[in-house]
Coordinates of C-alpha atoms and ligand atoms in Angstrom, one line a residue:
X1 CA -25.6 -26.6 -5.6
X2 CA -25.0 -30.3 -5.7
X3 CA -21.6 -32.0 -7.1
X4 CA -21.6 -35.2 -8.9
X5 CA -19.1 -37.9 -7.6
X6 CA -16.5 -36.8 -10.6
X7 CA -16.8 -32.8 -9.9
X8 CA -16.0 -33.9 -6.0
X9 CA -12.9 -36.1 -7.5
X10 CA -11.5 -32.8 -9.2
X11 CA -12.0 -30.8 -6.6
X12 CA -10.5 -32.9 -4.0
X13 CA -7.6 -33.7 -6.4
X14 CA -6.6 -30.0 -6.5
X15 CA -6.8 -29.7 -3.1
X16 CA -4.7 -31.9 -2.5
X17 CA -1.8 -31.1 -5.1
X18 CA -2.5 -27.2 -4.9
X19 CA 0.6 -25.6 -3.9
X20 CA -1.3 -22.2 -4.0
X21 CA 1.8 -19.8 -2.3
X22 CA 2.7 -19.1 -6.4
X23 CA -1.0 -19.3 -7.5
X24 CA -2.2 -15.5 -9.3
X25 CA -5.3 -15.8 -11.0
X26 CA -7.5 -13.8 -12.8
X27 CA -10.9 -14.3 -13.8
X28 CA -12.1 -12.0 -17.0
X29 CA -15.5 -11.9 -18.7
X30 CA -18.6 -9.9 -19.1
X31 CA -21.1 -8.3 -15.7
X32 CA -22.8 -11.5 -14.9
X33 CA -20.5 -14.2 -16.6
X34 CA -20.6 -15.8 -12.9
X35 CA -16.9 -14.7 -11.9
X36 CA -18.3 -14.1 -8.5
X37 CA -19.6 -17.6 -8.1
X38 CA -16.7 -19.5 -9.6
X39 CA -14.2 -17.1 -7.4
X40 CA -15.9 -18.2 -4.3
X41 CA -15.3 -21.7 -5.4
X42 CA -11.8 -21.2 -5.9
X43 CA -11.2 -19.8 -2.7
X44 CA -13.2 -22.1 -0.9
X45 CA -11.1 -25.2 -2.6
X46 CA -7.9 -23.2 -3.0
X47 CA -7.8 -20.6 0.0
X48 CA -6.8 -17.9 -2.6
X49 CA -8.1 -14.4 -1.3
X50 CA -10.9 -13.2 -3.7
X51 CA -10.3 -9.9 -4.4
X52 CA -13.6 -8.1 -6.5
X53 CA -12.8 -4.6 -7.2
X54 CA -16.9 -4.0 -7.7
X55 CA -17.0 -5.1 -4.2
X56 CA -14.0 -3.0 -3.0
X57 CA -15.8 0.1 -4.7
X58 CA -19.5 -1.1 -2.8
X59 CA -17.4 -1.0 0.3
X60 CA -16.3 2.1 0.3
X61 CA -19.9 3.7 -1.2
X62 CA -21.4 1.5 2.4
X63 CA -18.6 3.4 4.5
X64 CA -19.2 6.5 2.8
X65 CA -15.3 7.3 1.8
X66 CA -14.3 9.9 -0.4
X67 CA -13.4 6.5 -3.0
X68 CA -16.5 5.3 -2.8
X69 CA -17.9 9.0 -3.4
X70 CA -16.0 9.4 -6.5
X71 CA -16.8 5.7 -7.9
X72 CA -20.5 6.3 -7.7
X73 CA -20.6 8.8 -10.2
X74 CA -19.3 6.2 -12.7
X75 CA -20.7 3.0 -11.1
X76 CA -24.4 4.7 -11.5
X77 CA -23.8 5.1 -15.2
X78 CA -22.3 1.9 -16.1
X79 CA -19.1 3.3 -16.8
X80 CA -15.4 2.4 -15.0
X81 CA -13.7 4.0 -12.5
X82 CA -11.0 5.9 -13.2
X83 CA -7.6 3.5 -14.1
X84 CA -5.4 5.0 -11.6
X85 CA -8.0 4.9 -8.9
X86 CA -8.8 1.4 -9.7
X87 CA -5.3 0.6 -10.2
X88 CA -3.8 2.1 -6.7
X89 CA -6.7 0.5 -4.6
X90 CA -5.8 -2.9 -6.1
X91 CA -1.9 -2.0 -5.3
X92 CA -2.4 -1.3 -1.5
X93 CA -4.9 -4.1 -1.3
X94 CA -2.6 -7.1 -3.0
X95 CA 0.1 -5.4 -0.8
X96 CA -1.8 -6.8 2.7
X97 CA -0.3 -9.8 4.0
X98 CA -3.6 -12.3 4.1
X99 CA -2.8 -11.5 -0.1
X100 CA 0.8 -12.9 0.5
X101 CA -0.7 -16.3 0.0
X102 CA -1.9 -16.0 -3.6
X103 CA -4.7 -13.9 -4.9
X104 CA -7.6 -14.7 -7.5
X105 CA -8.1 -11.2 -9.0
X106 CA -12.3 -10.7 -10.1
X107 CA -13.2 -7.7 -12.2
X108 CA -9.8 -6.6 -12.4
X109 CA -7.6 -5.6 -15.2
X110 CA -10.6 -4.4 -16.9
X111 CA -8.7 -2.2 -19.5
X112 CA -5.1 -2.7 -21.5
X113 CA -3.7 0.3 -18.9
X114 CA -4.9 -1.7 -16.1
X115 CA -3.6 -4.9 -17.5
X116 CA 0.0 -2.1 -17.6
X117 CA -0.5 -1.8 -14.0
X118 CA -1.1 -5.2 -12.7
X119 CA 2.1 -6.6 -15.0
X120 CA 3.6 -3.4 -12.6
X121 CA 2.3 -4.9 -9.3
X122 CA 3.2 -7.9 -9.7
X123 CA 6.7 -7.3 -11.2
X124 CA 7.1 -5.1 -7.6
X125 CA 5.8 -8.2 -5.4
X126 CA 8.4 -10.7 -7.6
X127 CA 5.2 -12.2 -8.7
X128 CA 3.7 -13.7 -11.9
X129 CA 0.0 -14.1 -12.9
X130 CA -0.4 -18.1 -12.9
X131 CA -3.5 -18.1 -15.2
X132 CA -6.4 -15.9 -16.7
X133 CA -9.3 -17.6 -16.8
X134 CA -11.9 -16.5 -19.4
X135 CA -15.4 -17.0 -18.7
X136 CA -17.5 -16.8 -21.8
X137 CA -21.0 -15.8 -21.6
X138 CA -23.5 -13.9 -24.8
X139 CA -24.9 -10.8 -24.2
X140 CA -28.5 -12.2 -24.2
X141 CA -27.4 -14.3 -21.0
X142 CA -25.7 -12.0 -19.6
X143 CA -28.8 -9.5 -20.0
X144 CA -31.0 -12.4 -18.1
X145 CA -28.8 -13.4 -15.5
X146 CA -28.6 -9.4 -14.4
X147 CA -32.2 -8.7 -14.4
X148 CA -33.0 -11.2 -11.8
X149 CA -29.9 -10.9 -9.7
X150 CA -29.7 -10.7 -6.1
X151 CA -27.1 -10.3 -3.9
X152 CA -26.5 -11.0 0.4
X153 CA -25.5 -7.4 1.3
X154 CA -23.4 -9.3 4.2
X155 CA -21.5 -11.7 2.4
X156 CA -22.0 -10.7 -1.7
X157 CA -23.1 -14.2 -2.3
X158 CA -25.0 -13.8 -5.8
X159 CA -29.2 -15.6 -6.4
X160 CA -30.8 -15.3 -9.1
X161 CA -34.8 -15.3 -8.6
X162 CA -35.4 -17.7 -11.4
X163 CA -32.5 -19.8 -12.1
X164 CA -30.8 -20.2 -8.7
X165 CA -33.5 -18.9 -6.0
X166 CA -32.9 -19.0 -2.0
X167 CA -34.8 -21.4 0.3
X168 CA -36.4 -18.1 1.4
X169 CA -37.3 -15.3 -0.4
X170 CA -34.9 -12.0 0.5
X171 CA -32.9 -14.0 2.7
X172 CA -29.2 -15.4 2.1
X173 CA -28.9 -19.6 2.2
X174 CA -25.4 -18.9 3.8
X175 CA -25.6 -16.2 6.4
X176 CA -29.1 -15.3 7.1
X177 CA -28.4 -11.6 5.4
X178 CA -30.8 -10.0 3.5
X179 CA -30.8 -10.0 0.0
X180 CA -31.1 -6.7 -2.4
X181 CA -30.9 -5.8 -6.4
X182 CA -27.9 -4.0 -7.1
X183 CA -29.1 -0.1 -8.1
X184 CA -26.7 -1.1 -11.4
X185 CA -28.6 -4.5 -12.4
X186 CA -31.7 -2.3 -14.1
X187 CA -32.0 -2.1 -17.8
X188 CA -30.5 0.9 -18.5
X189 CA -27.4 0.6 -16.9
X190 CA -26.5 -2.9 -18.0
X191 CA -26.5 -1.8 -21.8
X192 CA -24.4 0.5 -20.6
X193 CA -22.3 -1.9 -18.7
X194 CA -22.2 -4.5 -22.0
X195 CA -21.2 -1.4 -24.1
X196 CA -18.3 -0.7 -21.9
X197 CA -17.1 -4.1 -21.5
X198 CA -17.0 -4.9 -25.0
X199 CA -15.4 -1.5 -25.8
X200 CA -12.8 -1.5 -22.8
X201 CA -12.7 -4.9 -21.5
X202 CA -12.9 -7.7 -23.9
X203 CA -9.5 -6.5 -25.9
X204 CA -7.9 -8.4 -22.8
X205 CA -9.6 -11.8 -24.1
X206 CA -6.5 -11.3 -26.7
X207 CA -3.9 -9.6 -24.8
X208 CA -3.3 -12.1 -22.5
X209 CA -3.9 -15.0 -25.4
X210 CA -0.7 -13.8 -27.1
X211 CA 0.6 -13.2 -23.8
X212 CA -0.2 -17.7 -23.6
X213 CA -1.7 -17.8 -19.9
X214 CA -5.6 -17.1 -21.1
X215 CA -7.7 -20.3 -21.0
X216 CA -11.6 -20.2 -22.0
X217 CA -14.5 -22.0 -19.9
X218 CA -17.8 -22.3 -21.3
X219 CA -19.8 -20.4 -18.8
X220 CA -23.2 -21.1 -20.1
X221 CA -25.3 -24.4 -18.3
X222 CA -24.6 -25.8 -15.1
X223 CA -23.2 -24.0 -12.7
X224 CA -21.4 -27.4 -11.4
X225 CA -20.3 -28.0 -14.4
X226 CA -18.9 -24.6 -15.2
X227 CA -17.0 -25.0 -11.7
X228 CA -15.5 -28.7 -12.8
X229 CA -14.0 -26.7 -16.0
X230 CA -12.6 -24.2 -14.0
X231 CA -10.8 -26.4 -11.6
X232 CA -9.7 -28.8 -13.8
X233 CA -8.1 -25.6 -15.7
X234 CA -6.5 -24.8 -12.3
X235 CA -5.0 -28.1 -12.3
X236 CA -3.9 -28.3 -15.3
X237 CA -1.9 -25.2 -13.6
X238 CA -0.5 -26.4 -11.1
X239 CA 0.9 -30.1 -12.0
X240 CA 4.2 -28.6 -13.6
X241 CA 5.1 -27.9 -9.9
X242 CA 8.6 -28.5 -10.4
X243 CA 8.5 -26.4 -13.4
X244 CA 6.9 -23.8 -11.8
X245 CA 8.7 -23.8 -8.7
X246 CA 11.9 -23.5 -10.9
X247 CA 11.0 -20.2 -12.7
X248 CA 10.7 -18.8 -9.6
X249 CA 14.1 -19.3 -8.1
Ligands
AMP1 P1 -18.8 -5.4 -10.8 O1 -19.2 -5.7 -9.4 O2 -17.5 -6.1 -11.1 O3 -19.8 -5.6 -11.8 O4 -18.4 -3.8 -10.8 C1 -19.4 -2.8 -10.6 C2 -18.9 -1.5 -11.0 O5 -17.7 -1.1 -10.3 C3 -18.5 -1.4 -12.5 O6 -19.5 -1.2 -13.4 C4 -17.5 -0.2 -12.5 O7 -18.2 1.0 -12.4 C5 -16.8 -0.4 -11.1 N1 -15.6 -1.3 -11.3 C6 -15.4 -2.5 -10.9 N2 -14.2 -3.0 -11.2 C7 -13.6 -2.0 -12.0 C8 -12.3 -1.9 -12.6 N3 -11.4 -2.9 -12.7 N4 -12.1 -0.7 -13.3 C9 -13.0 0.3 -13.2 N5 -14.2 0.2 -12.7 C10 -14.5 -0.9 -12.0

């Protein structure tokens, strides 16, 4: 991915400014809206800890833990983990000291009782959430970007075979891994996933909109471009610093 000389200013800009200790993000939106590749954007620019609850859950199916044991049975079938199980694993892992620093939260609250329990968590780490940032994507995208997805079983960096291919085929730009299709990117299983994240999930678009920290990003044409939006959101964040410093003391 290439940045033109004003996506390079933004970025730099909030780099510089970025007072991340008080920075809690979220990033919402549908399987395949490109959370993934925006969070790794913001931690690279921010130094936020990404934390991907799918990818917590694919740990601990690798490992072969009684977790990962029990989220299979609902990962296979497009369907969400248990909220108390999704909700305790994101407790004890926001409760780690590399998350002291601020956290950017990806595929997580996914329901209104897990948007309960993160309001919880964060009320118990004298915390608040900074921002939710809403990446909108259709279903017909959504259903294309999934079908040719790949992802670096080392790292989790997403491809796509089509629209954002590796130099080499089945081998990860960034780390040499190999690349693999996720046994829950076939047809079947991500209607099932849309189903249960417009069912479950999207009532959160308006939860946190009356809540006033939910901003929307386009998240349809250039990846670059979606990544400008985002930061520039971030930004927009973080220049009340006094402000913000203020409600926290
Ligand atoms: P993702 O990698 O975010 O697409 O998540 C893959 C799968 O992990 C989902 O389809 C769910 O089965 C499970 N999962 C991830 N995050 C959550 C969550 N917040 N609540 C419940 N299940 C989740």
């Amino acid at each position: 991915m290439t940045l033109s000389v004003v996506d390079a200013a933004v970025i730099e800009d909030v780099a510089d400014v970025a007072p991340v200790s008080y920075i809690n993000l979220v990033l919402l939106g549908g399987p395949g809206s490109g959370k993934g590749t925006q969070a790794e954007q913001l931690k690279n620019k921010l130094g936020l800890l990404h934390v991907a609850t799918g990818d917590l859950f694919r740990m601990n199916l690798k490992n072969n833990t009684e977790l990962g044991q029990l989220a299979r049975t609902y990962m296979d079938r497009g369907e969400l983990v248990p909220d108390d199980v999704t909700a305790a694993m994101v407790r004890d892992r926001l409760g780690q000291p590399d998350a002291q620093a601020g956290f950017l939260l990806d595929g997580f609250p996914r329901t209104l009782p897990q948007a309960a329990a993160l309001a919880e968590i964060l009320m118990d780490m004298e915390r608040e959430l900074s921002m939710v940032l809403y990446i909108k994507v259709s279903d017909e995208e959504i259903i294309s970007r999934l079908s040719g997805r790949r992802v670096c079983r080392e790292c989790q960096t997403p491809y796509h075979v089509k629209f954002n291919p590796p130099a080499q085929e089945g081998v990860c730009d960034r780390c040499g891994g190999e690349l693999y299709q996720r046994a829950d990117d076939n047809p079947a299983t991500i209607r099932a996933r849309l189903e249960t994240y417009h069912e479950q999930t999207a009532p959160l678009i308006e939860y946190y909109q009356q809540i006033g920290v939910l901003r929307a990003i386009d998240g349809e044409g250039e990846v670059s471009e979606i990544t400008t939006n985002v930061l520039a959101a971030v930004q927009e964040l973080i220049k009340p610093k006094t402000a913000l410093k203020m409600s926290y003391a």
